[in-house]
CSV table of C-alpha atoms and ligand atoms in Angstrom, one decimal:
chain,number,residue,atom,x,y,z
A,10,MET,CA,-34.6,-6.1,-12.4
A,11,SER,CA,-34.9,-5.6,-8.6
A,12,SER,CA,-33.0,-2.8,-7.1
A,13,ILE,CA,-30.2,-4.8,-5.7
A,14,ARG,CA,-29.5,-6.4,-9.1
A,15,ALA,CA,-29.3,-2.8,-10.4
A,16,ASP,CA,-26.7,-2.0,-7.7
A,17,VAL,CA,-25.1,-4.9,-8.5
A,18,ALA,CA,-25.0,-4.0,-12.4
A,19,ALA,CA,-24.0,-0.3,-11.5
A,20,MET,CA,-20.8,-1.3,-9.6
A,21,LEU,CA,-20.1,-4.2,-12.7
A,22,ARG,CA,-20.2,-1.2,-15.1
A,23,ALA,CA,-18.3,1.2,-12.9
A,24,GLY,CA,-15.4,-1.7,-13.0
A,25,ALA,CA,-15.6,-2.8,-9.7
A,26,THR,CA,-14.4,-6.0,-8.5
A,27,HIS,CA,-16.7,-8.5,-7.6
A,28,ALA,CA,-14.8,-8.7,-3.8
A,29,GLN,CA,-15.7,-5.1,-3.6
A,30,ILE,CA,-19.2,-5.7,-5.0
A,31,LYS,CA,-19.9,-8.3,-2.1
A,32,GLU,CA,-18.6,-6.3,0.5
A,33,GLN,CA,-20.2,-3.2,-0.2
A,34,LEU,CA,-24.0,-5.0,-0.8
A,35,ASP,CA,-23.7,-7.9,1.2
A,36,VAL,CA,-24.7,-10.1,-1.8
A,37,THR,CA,-23.5,-13.6,-2.5
A,38,GLU,CA,-21.2,-14.8,-5.5
A,39,HIS,CA,-24.1,-15.6,-7.0
A,40,THR,CA,-26.0,-12.9,-7.2
A,41,VAL,CA,-22.5,-11.1,-8.7
A,42,ARG,CA,-22.4,-13.8,-11.4
A,43,ARG,CA,-26.0,-13.6,-12.7
A,44,ALA,CA,-26.1,-9.8,-12.8
A,45,ARG,CA,-23.3,-10.3,-14.6
A,46,GLU,CA,-24.7,-12.4,-17.0
A,47,ALA,CA,-27.3,-10.4,-17.6
A,48,LEU,CA,-25.2,-7.8,-18.4
A,49,ARG,CA,-23.1,-10.1,-20.9
A,50,MET,CA,-24.0,-8.2,-23.6
A,51,THR,CA,-23.4,-4.7,-22.9
A,52,ARG,CA,-20.8,-5.3,-20.4
A,53,ALA,CA,-18.0,-3.0,-20.9
A,54,ARG,CA,-14.2,-4.2,-21.2
A,55,ARG,CA,-11.6,-3.2,-18.8
A,56,THR,CA,-9.3,-0.4,-20.1
A,57,ARG,CA,-5.4,-0.9,-20.5
A,58,SER,CA,-4.5,1.1,-17.9
A,59,GLU,CA,-7.3,-0.7,-15.3
A,60,LEU,CA,-6.1,-3.8,-16.1
A,61,THR,CA,-1.9,-2.6,-15.9
A,62,ALA,CA,-3.2,-1.5,-12.4
A,63,ILE,CA,-5.0,-5.0,-11.7
A,64,GLU,CA,-1.9,-7.1,-12.6
A,65,ASP,CA,0.4,-5.1,-10.6
A,66,GLN,CA,-2.0,-5.6,-7.6
A,67,ALA,CA,-1.9,-9.6,-8.6
A,68,VAL,CA,1.7,-9.8,-8.9
A,69,ALA,CA,1.9,-7.9,-5.4
A,70,MET,CA,-0.3,-10.8,-4.4
A,71,LEU,CA,1.9,-13.6,-5.9
A,72,HIS,CA,4.8,-12.3,-4.3
A,73,ALA,CA,3.1,-12.1,-1.1
A,74,GLY,CA,2.0,-16.1,-1.6
A,75,ALA,CA,-1.6,-15.5,-2.5
A,76,THR,CA,-3.1,-18.6,-4.5
A,77,TYR,CA,-4.2,-18.3,-8.0
A,78,LYS,CA,-8.0,-18.3,-6.5
A,79,GLN,CA,-7.5,-15.9,-4.3
A,80,ILE,CA,-6.3,-13.6,-7.0
A,81,TYR,CA,-9.2,-15.1,-9.4
A,82,ASP,CA,-11.4,-14.1,-6.7
A,83,GLU,CA,-10.4,-10.8,-6.0
A,84,PHE,CA,-10.0,-9.4,-9.6
A,85,ARG,CA,-11.1,-11.9,-12.5
A,86,LEU,CA,-7.9,-12.2,-14.1
A,87,SER,CA,-7.4,-16.0,-15.6
A,88,ARG,CA,-5.7,-18.9,-14.3
A,89,ASN,CA,-3.4,-18.6,-17.6
A,90,ARG,CA,-2.6,-14.6,-17.5
A,91,ILE,CA,-1.9,-14.8,-13.4
A,92,SER,CA,0.8,-18.3,-14.8
A,93,GLU,CA,2.0,-15.7,-17.0
A,94,LEU,CA,2.4,-12.5,-14.3
A,95,ARG,CA,4.0,-15.2,-12.5
A,96,LYS,CA,7.0,-16.1,-15.2
A,97,THR,CA,7.5,-12.9,-16.3
A,98,ASN,CA,8.3,-11.5,-12.5
A,99,VAL,CA,9.9,-14.8,-12.0
A,100,ILE,CA,8.2,-15.5,-8.7
A,101,PRO,CA,8.4,-19.0,-7.9
A,102,VAL,CA,5.6,-21.4,-7.3
A,103,PRO,CA,4.7,-21.5,-3.7
A,104,ASP,CA,4.6,-24.8,-2.1
A,105,SER,CA,1.0,-25.8,-0.5
A,106,ASN,CA,2.3,-25.5,3.0
A,107,HIS,CA,3.7,-21.5,2.3
A,108,VAL,CA,0.3,-21.1,0.4
A,109,SER,CA,-2.0,-22.1,3.4
A,110,ALA,CA,0.2,-20.3,6.3
A,111,THR,CA,0.2,-16.9,4.0
A,112,ARG,CA,-3.3,-17.0,3.9
A,113,ARG,CA,-3.8,-17.6,7.9
A,114,LEU,CA,-1.6,-14.7,8.4
A,115,THR,CA,-3.3,-12.4,10.4
A,116,VAL,CA,-2.7,-8.6,9.2
A,117,ASP,CA,-0.4,-8.1,12.1
A,118,GLN,CA,1.3,-11.0,11.6
A,119,ALA,CA,2.2,-10.1,7.9
A,120,PHE,CA,3.1,-6.6,9.3
A,121,THR,CA,5.5,-8.5,11.8
A,122,ARG,CA,7.2,-10.6,8.8
A,123,HIS,CA,7.6,-7.7,6.2
A,124,THR,CA,9.3,-4.7,8.5
A,125,GLN,CA,12.5,-4.2,9.5
A,126,PRO,CA,13.6,-1.3,12.3
A,127,THR,CA,16.7,0.3,11.2
A,128,PRO,CA,19.9,-0.5,13.5
A,129,ALA,CA,19.2,2.2,15.9
A,130,GLY,CA,15.4,1.6,15.8
A,131,GLU,CA,14.5,4.7,15.1
A,132,HIS,CA,12.6,4.1,11.6
A,133,LEU,CA,10.6,0.9,10.5
A,134,LEU,CA,11.1,-0.2,7.1
A,135,TRP,CA,8.8,-2.3,4.5
A,136,THR,CA,10.9,-5.1,3.5
A,137,GLY,CA,7.4,-6.7,1.7
A,138,PRO,CA,5.9,-6.6,-2.0
A,139,ARG,CA,5.4,-2.8,-3.1
A,140,ARG,CA,4.1,-1.0,-6.3
A,141,GLY,CA,5.6,1.9,-7.1
A,142,ARG,CA,5.8,3.9,-4.0
A,143,SER,CA,3.1,2.0,-1.9
A,144,ALA,CA,3.4,-0.9,0.4
A,145,LYS,CA,1.5,-3.5,-0.3
A,146,LEU,CA,0.4,-5.7,2.6
A,147,THR,CA,-1.4,-8.9,1.2
A,148,ALA,CA,-3.5,-11.2,4.5
A,149,SER,CA,-6.0,-13.4,4.1
A,150,GLY,CA,-6.0,-12.7,0.3
A,151,ARG,CA,-6.6,-9.0,0.6
A,152,VAL,CA,-4.5,-6.2,-0.1
A,153,HIS,CA,-4.2,-3.8,2.2
A,154,ASN,CA,-1.8,-0.2,2.5
A,155,ALA,CA,0.9,-1.4,4.4
A,156,ARG,CA,1.7,2.5,6.0
A,157,THR,CA,-1.9,2.9,6.8
A,158,VAL,CA,-2.0,-0.2,8.5
A,159,ALA,CA,1.2,0.8,10.6
A,160,PHE,CA,-0.7,4.4,11.0
A,161,GLN,CA,-3.3,2.4,12.4
A,162,ARG,CA,-1.2,0.4,14.9
A,163,HIS,CA,0.3,3.5,16.1
A,164,HIS,CA,-3.0,5.8,16.8
A,165,GLY,CA,-5.2,3.4,17.2
A,166,ARG,CA,-7.6,4.3,14.5
A,167,GLU,CA,-7.6,5.2,10.5
A,168,PRO,CA,-5.8,7.5,8.8
A,169,ASP,CA,-7.9,10.9,7.8
A,170,GLY,CA,-7.1,11.9,4.0
A,171,ARG,CA,-3.5,11.6,3.0
A,172,LEU,CA,-0.5,10.2,5.0
A,173,MET,CA,2.7,12.2,5.0
A,174,ARG,CA,6.2,11.5,6.3
A,175,THR,CA,7.4,13.3,8.7
A,176,CYS,CA,10.9,12.0,8.9
A,177,ASP,CA,13.8,12.2,6.5
A,178,HIS,CA,14.0,8.1,5.7
A,179,PRO,CA,12.4,7.8,2.4
A,180,GLN,CA,11.4,3.9,3.0
A,181,CYS,CA,10.0,4.8,6.3
A,182,ILE,CA,6.5,3.4,7.4
A,183,ALA,CA,6.7,4.0,10.9
A,184,GLY,CA,3.0,5.4,12.2
A,185,ALA,CA,4.7,7.7,14.7
A,186,HIS,CA,6.7,9.5,11.4
A,187,HIS,CA,3.5,9.6,9.7
A,188,THR,CA,0.3,12.6,10.2
A,189,ASP,CA,-2.9,12.4,8.4
A,190,GLN,CA,-5.2,15.3,7.5
A,191,ARG,CA,-6.6,15.6,11.2
A,192,LEU,CA,-3.1,15.4,13.2
A,193,ARG,CA,-1.6,18.5,10.6
A,194,GLN,CA,-4.5,20.5,11.5
A,195,ALA,CA,-4.1,20.1,14.9
A,196,GLN,CA,-0.2,21.0,14.8
A,197,ASP,CA,-1.7,23.6,13.0
A,198,ARG,CA,-3.4,25.2,15.3
A,199,VAL,CA,-0.9,24.7,18.1
A,200,ASP,CA,1.6,26.4,16.0
A,201,TYR,CA,-0.7,29.4,15.5
A,202,ALA,CA,-1.7,29.5,19.6
A,203,ALA,CA,2.1,29.2,20.1
A,204,SER,CA,2.9,32.1,17.3
A,205,ALA,CA,0.2,34.4,19.2
A,206,ILE,CA,2.1,33.4,22.7
A,207,VAL,CA,5.5,34.3,21.5
A,208,GLU,CA,4.3,37.6,20.2
A,209,GLY,CA,3.1,38.1,23.5
A,210,ALA,CA,-0.6,39.0,21.9
A,211,SER,CA,-3.7,39.3,24.1
A,212,ARG,CA,-5.6,37.2,21.7
A,213,VAL,CA,-5.1,33.9,23.0
A,214,THR,CA,-6.9,33.7,26.6
B,592,ZN,ZN1,11.0,7.4,10.1
């Protein structure tokens, strides 16, 4: 087995999706399928909790108007299973115009469509699909975390570590109202310097 096939096989065994493997290893769908066929006898089945997590994401994509094919490409769920999920969650069959419109939405357009400022314009609320506490933004068939997108739009860079809300509105996703690890560390240094000045200590020079 070539080394790239071995890498693909290792990711498949670790439970990665085809989309993740193609992106990370820069290989074609054909290569992933061949590797999966070669592994058929020893392929580990998804655990119940892995499947639940995948199905939750598939439901978020259905809510956002993704096609069955987009969901299949991402998670390899059968068409029947996707159809069952749609019915169980009472999600209407999207008309083809809506589907192609959703597929064409950029991240920015999907973000604008699913966010709503509070009346005073202070906070920004997510009105799109959610899974648990996280806001799922689907654009071009991919699922993003809306909070991460909001942070990137505001700060012009990806967040570093966990995002924490600094305002008191539980549904707020505003980038200005979230800090990442880097911002918190910078704030800690400012607080430390300020307290040192207040104490009149000469150690701050
Ligand atoms: Zn806020």
